[in-house]
mmCIF file with all atom_site columns, N, CA and C in Angstrom:
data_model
loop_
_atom_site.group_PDB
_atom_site.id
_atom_site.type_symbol
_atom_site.label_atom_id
_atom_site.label_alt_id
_atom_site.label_comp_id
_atom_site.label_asym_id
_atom_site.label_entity_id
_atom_site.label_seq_id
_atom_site.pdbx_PDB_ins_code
_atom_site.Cartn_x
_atom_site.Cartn_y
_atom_site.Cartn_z
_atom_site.occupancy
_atom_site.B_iso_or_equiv
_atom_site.pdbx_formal_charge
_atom_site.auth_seq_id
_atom_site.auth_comp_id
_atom_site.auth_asym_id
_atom_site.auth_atom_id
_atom_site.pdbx_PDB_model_num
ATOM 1   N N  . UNK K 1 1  ? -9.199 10.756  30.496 1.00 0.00 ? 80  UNK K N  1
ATOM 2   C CA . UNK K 1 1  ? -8.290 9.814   31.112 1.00 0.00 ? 80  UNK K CA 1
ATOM 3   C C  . UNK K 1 1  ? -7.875 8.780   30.065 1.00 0.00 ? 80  UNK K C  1
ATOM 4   N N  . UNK K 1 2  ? -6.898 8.263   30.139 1.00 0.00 ? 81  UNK K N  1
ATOM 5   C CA . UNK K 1 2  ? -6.152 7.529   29.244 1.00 0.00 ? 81  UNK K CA 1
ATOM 6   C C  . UNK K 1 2  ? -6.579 5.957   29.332 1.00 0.00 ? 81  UNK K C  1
ATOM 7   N N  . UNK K 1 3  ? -6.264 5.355   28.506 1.00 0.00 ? 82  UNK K N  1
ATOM 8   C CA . UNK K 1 3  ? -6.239 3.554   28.649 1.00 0.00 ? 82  UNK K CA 1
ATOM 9   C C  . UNK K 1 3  ? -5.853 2.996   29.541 1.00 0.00 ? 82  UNK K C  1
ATOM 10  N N  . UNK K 1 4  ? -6.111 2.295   30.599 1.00 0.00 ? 83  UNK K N  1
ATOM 11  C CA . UNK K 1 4  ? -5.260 1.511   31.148 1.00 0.00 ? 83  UNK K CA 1
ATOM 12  C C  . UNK K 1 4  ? -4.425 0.051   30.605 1.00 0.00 ? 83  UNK K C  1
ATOM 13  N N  . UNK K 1 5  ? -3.065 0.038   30.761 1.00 0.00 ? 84  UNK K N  1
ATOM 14  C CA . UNK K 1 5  ? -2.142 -0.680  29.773 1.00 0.00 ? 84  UNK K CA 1
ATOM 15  C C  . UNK K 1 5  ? -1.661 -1.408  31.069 1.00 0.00 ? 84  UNK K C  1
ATOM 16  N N  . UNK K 1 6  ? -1.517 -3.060  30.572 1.00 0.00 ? 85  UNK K N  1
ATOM 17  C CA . UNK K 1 6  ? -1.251 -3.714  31.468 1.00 0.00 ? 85  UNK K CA 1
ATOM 18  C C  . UNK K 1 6  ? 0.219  -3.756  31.478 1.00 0.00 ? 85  UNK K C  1
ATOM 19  N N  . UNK K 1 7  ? 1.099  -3.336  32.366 1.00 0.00 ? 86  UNK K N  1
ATOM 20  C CA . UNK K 1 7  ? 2.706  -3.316  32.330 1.00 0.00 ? 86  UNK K CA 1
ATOM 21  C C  . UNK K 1 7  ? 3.316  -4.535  31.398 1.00 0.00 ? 86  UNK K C  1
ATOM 22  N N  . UNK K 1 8  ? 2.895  -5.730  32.309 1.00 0.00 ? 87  UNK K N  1
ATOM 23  C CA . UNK K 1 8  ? 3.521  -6.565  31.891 1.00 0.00 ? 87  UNK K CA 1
ATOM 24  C C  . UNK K 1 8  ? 3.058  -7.193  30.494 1.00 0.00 ? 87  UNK K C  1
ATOM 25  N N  . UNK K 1 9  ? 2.760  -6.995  30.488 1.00 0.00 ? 88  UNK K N  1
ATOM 26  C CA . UNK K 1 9  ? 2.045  -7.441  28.454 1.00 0.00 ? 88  UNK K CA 1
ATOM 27  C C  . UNK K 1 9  ? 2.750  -6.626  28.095 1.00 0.00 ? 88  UNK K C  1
ATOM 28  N N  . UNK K 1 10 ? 2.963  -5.407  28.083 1.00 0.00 ? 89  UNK K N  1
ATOM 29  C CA . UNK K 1 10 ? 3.631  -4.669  26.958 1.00 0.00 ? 89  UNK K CA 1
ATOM 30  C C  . UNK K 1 10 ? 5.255  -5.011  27.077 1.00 0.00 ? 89  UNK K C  1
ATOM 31  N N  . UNK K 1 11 ? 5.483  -5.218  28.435 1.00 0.00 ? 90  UNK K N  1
ATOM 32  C CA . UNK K 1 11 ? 7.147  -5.585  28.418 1.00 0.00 ? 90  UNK K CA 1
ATOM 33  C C  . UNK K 1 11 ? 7.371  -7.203  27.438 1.00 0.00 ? 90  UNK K C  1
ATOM 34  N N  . UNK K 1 12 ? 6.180  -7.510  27.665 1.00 0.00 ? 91  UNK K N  1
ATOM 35  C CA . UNK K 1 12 ? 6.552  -9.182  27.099 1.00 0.00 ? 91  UNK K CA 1
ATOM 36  C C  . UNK K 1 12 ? 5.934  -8.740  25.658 1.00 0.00 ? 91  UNK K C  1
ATOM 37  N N  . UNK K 1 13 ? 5.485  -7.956  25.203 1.00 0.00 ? 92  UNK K N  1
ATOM 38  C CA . UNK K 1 13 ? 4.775  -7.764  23.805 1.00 0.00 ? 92  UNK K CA 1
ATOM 39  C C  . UNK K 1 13 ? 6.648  -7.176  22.806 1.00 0.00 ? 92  UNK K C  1
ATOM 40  N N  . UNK K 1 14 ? 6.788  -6.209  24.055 1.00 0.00 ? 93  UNK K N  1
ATOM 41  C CA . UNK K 1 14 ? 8.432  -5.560  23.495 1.00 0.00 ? 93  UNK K CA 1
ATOM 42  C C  . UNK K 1 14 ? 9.205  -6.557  23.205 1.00 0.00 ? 93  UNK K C  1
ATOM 43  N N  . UNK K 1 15 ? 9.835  -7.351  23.934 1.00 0.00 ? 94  UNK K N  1
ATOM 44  C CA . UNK K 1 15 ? 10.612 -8.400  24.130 1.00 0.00 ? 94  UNK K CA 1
ATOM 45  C C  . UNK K 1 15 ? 10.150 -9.583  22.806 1.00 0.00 ? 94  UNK K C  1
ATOM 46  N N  . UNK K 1 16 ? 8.913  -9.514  22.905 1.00 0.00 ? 95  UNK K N  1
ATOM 47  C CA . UNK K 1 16 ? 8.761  -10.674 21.633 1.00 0.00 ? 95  UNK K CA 1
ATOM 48  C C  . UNK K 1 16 ? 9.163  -9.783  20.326 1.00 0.00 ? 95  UNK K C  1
ATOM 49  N N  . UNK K 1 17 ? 9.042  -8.552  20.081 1.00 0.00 ? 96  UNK K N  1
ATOM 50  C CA . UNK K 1 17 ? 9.574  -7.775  19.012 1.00 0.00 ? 96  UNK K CA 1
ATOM 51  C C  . UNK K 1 17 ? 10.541 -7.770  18.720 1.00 0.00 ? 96  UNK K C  1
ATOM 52  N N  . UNK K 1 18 ? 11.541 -7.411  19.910 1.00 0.00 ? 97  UNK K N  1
ATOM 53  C CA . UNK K 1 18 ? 12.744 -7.485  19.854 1.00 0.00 ? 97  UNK K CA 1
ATOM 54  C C  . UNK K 1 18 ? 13.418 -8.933  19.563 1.00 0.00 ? 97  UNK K C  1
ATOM 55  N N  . UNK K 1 19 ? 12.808 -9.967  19.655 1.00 0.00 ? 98  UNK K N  1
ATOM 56  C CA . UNK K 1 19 ? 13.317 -11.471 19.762 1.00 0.00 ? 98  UNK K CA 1
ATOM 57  C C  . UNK K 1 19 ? 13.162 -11.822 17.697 1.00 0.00 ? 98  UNK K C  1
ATOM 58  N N  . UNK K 1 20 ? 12.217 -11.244 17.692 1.00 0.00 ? 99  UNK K N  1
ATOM 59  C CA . UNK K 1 20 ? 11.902 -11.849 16.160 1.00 0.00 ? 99  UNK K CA 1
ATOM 60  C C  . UNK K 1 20 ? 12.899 -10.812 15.232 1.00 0.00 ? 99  UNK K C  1
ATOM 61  N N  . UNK K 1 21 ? 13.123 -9.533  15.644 1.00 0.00 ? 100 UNK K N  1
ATOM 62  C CA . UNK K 1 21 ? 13.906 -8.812  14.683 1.00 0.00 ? 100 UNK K CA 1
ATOM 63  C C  . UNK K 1 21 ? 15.402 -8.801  14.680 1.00 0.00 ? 100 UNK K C  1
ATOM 64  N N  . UNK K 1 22 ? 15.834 -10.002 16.163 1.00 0.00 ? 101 UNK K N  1
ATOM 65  C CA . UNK K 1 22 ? 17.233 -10.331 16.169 1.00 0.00 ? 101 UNK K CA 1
ATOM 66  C C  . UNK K 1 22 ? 16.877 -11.738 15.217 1.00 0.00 ? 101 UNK K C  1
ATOM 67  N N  . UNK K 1 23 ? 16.277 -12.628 15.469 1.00 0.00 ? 102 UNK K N  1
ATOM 68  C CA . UNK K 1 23 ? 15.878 -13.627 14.914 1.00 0.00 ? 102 UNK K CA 1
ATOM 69  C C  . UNK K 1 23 ? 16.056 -13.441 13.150 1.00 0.00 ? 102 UNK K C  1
ATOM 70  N N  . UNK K 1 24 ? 15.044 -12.709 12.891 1.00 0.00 ? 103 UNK K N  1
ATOM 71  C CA . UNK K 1 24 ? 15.988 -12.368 11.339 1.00 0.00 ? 103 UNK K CA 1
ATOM 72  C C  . UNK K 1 24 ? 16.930 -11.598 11.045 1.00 0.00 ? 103 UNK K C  1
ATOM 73  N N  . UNK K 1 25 ? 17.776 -10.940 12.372 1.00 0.00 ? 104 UNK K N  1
ATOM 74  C CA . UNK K 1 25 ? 18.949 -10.362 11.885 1.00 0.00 ? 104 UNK K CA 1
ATOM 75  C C  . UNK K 1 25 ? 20.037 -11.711 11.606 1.00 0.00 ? 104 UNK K C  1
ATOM 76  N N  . UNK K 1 26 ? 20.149 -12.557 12.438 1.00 0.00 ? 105 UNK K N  1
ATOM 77  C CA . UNK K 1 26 ? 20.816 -13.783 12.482 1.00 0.00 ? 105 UNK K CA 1
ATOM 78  C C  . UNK K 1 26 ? 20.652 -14.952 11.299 1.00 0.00 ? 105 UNK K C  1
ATOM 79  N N  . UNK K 1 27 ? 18.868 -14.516 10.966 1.00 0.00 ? 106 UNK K N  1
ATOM 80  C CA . UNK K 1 27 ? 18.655 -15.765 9.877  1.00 0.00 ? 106 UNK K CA 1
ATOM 81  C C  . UNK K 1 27 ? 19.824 -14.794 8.416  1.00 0.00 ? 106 UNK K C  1
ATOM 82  N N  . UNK K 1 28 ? 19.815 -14.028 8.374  1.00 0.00 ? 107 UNK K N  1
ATOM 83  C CA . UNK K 1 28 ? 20.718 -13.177 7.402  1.00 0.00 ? 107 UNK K CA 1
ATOM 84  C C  . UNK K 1 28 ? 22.187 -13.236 7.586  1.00 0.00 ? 107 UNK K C  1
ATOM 85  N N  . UNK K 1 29 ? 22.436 -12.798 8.290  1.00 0.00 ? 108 UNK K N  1
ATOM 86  C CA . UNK K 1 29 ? 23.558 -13.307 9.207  1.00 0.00 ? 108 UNK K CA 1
ATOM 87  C C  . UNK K 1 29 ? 24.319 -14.470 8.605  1.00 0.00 ? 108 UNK K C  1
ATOM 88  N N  . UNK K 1 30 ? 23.781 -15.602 9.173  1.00 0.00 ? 109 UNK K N  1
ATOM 89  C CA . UNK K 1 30 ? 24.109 -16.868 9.589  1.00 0.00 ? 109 UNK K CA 1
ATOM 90  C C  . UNK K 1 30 ? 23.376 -18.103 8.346  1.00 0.00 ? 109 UNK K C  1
ATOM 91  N N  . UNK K 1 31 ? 21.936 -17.973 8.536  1.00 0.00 ? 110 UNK K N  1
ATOM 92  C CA . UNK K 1 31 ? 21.497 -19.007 7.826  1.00 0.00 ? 110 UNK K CA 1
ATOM 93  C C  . UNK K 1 31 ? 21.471 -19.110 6.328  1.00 0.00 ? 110 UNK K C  1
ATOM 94  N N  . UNK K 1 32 ? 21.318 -20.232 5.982  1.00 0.00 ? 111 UNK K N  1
ATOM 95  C CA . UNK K 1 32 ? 21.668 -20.820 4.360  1.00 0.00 ? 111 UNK K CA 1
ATOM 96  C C  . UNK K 1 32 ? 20.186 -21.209 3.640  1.00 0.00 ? 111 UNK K C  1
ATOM 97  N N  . UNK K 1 33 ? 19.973 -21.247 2.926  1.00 0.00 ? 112 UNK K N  1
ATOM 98  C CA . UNK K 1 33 ? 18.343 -21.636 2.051  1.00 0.00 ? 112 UNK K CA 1
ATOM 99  C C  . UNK K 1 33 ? 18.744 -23.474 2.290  1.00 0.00 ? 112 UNK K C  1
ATOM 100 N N  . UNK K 1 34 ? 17.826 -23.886 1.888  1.00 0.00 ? 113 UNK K N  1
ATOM 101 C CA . UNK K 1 34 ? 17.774 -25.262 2.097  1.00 0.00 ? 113 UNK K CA 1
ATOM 102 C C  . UNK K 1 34 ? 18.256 -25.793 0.858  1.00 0.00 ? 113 UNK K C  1
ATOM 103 N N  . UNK K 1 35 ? 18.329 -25.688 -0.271 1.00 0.00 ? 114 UNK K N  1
ATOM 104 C CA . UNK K 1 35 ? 19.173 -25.369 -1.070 1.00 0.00 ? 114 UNK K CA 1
ATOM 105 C C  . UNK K 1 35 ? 20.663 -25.480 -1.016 1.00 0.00 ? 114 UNK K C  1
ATOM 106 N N  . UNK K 1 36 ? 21.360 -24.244 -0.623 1.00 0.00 ? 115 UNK K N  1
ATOM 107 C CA . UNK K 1 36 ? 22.450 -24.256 -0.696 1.00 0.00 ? 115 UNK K CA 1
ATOM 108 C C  . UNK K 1 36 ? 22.864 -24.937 0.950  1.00 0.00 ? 115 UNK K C  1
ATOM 109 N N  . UNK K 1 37 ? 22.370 -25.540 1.514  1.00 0.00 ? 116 UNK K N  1
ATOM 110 C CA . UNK K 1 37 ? 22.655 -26.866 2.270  1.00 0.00 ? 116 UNK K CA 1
ATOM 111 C C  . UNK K 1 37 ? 23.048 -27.624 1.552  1.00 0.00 ? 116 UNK K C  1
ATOM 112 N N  . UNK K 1 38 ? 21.970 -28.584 0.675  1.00 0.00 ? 117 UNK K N  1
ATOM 113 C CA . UNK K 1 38 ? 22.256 -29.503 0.005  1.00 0.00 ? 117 UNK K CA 1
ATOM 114 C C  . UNK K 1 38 ? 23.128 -29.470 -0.824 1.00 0.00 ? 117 UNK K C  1
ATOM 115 N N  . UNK K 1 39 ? 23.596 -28.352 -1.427 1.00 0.00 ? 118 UNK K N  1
ATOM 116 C CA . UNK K 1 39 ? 24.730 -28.214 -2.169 1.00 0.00 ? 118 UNK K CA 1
ATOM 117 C C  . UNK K 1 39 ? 26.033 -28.146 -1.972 1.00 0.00 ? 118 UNK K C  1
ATOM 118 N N  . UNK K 1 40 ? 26.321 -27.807 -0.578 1.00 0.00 ? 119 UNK K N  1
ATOM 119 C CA . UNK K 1 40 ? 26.940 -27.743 0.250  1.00 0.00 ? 119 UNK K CA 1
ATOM 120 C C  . UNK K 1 40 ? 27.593 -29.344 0.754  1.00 0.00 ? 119 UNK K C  1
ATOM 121 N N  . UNK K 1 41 ? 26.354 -29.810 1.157  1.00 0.00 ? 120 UNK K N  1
ATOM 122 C CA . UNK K 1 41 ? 26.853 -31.704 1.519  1.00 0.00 ? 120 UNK K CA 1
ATOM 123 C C  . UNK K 1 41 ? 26.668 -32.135 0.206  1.00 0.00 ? 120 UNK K C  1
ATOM 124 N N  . UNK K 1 42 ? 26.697 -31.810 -0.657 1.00 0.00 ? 121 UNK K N  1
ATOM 125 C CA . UNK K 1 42 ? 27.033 -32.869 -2.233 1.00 0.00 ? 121 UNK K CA 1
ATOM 126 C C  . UNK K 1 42 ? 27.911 -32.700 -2.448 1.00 0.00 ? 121 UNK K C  1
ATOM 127 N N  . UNK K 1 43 ? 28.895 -30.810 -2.234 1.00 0.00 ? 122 UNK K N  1
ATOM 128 C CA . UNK K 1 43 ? 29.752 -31.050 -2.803 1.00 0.00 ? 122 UNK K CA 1
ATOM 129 C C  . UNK K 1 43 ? 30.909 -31.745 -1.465 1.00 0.00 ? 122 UNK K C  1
ATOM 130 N N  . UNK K 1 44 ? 30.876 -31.689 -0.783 1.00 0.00 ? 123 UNK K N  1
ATOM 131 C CA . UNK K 1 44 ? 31.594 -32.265 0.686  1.00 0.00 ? 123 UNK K CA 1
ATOM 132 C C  . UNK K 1 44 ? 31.463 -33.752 0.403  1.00 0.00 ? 123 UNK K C  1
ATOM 133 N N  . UNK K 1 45 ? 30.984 -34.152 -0.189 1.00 0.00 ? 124 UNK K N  1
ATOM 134 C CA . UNK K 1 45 ? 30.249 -35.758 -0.333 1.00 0.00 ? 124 UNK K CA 1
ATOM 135 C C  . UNK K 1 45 ? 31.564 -35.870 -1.361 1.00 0.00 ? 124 UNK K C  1
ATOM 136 N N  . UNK K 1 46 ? 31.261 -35.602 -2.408 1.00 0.00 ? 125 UNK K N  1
ATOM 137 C CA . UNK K 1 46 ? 32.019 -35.570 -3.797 1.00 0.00 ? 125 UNK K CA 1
ATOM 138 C C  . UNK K 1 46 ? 33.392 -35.325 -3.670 1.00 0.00 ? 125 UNK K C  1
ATOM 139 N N  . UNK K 1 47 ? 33.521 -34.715 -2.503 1.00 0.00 ? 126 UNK K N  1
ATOM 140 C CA . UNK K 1 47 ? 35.016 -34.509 -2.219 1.00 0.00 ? 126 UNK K CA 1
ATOM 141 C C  . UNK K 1 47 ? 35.642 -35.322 -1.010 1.00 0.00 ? 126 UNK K C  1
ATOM 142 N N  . UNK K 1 48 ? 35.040 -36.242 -0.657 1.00 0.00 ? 127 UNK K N  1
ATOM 143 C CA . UNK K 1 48 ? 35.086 -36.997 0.204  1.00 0.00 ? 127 UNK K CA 1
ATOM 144 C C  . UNK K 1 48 ? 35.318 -38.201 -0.696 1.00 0.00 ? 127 UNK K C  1
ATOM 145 N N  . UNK K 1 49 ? 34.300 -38.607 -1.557 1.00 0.00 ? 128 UNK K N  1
ATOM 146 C CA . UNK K 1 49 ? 34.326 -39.540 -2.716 1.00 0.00 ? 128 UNK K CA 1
ATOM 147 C C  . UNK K 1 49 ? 35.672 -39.853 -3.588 1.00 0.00 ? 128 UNK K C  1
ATOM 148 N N  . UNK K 1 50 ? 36.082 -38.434 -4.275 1.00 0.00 ? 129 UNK K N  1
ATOM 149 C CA . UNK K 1 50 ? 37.178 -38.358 -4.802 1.00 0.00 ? 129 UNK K CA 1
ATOM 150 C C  . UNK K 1 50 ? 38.541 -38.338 -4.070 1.00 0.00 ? 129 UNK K C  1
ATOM 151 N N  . UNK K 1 51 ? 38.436 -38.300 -2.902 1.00 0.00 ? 130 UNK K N  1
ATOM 152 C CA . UNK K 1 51 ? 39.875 -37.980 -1.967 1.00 0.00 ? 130 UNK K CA 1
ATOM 153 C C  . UNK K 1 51 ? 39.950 -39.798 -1.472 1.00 0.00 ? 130 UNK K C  1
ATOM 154 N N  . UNK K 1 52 ? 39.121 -40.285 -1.480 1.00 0.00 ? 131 UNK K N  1
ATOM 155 C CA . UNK K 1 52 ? 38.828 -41.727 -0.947 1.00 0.00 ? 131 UNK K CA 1
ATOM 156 C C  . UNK K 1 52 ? 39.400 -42.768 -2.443 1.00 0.00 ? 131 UNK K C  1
ATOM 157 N N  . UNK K 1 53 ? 38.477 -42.191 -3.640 1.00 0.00 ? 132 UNK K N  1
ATOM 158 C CA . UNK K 1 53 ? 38.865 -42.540 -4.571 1.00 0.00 ? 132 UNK K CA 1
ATOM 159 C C  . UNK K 1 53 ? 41.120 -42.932 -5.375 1.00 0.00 ? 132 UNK K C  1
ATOM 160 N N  . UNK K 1 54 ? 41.295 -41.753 -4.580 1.00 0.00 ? 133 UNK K N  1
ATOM 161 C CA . UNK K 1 54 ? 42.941 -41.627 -4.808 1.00 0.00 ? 133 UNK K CA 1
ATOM 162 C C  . UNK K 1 54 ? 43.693 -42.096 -3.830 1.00 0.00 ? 133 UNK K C  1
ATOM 163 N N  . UNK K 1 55 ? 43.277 -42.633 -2.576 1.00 0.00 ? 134 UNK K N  1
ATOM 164 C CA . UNK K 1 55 ? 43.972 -43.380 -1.570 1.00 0.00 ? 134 UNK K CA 1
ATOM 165 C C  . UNK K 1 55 ? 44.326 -44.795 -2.167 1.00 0.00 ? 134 UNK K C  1
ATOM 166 N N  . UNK K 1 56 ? 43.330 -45.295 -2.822 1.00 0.00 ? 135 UNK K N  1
ATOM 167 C CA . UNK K 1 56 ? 43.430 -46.460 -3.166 1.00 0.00 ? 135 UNK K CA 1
ATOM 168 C C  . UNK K 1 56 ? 44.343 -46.698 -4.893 1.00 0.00 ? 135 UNK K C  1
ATOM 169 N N  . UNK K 1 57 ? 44.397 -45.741 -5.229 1.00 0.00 ? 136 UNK K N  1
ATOM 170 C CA . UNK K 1 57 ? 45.551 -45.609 -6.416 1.00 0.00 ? 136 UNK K CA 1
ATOM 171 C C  . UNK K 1 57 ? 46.851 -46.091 -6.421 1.00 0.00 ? 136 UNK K C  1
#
């Protein structure tokens, strides 16, 4: 006779599998290193700086 397997654990064991391997399909996807954040708002900064800079010219 076989194991007895509790239904619902394995549906919620699936579901957490499935949650983490969309989870890094999206971090690929979508997300940026922390890094190229900051590089990102420096250069947005800098160009904010310089566009501010020539109003007043």
């Amino acid at each position: 006779m076989g194991d007895l397997v509790n239904l619902n654990k394995a549906r919620k064991a699936k579901a957490k599998v499935a949650a983490r391997a969309q989870a890094a399909e999206n971090t690929v996807k979508f997300g940026l290193t922390k890094a190229e954040r900051e590089a990102e708002a420096a250069r947005a900064e800098k160009a904010k700086r310089d566009l501010d800079g020539h109003e007043r010219e």
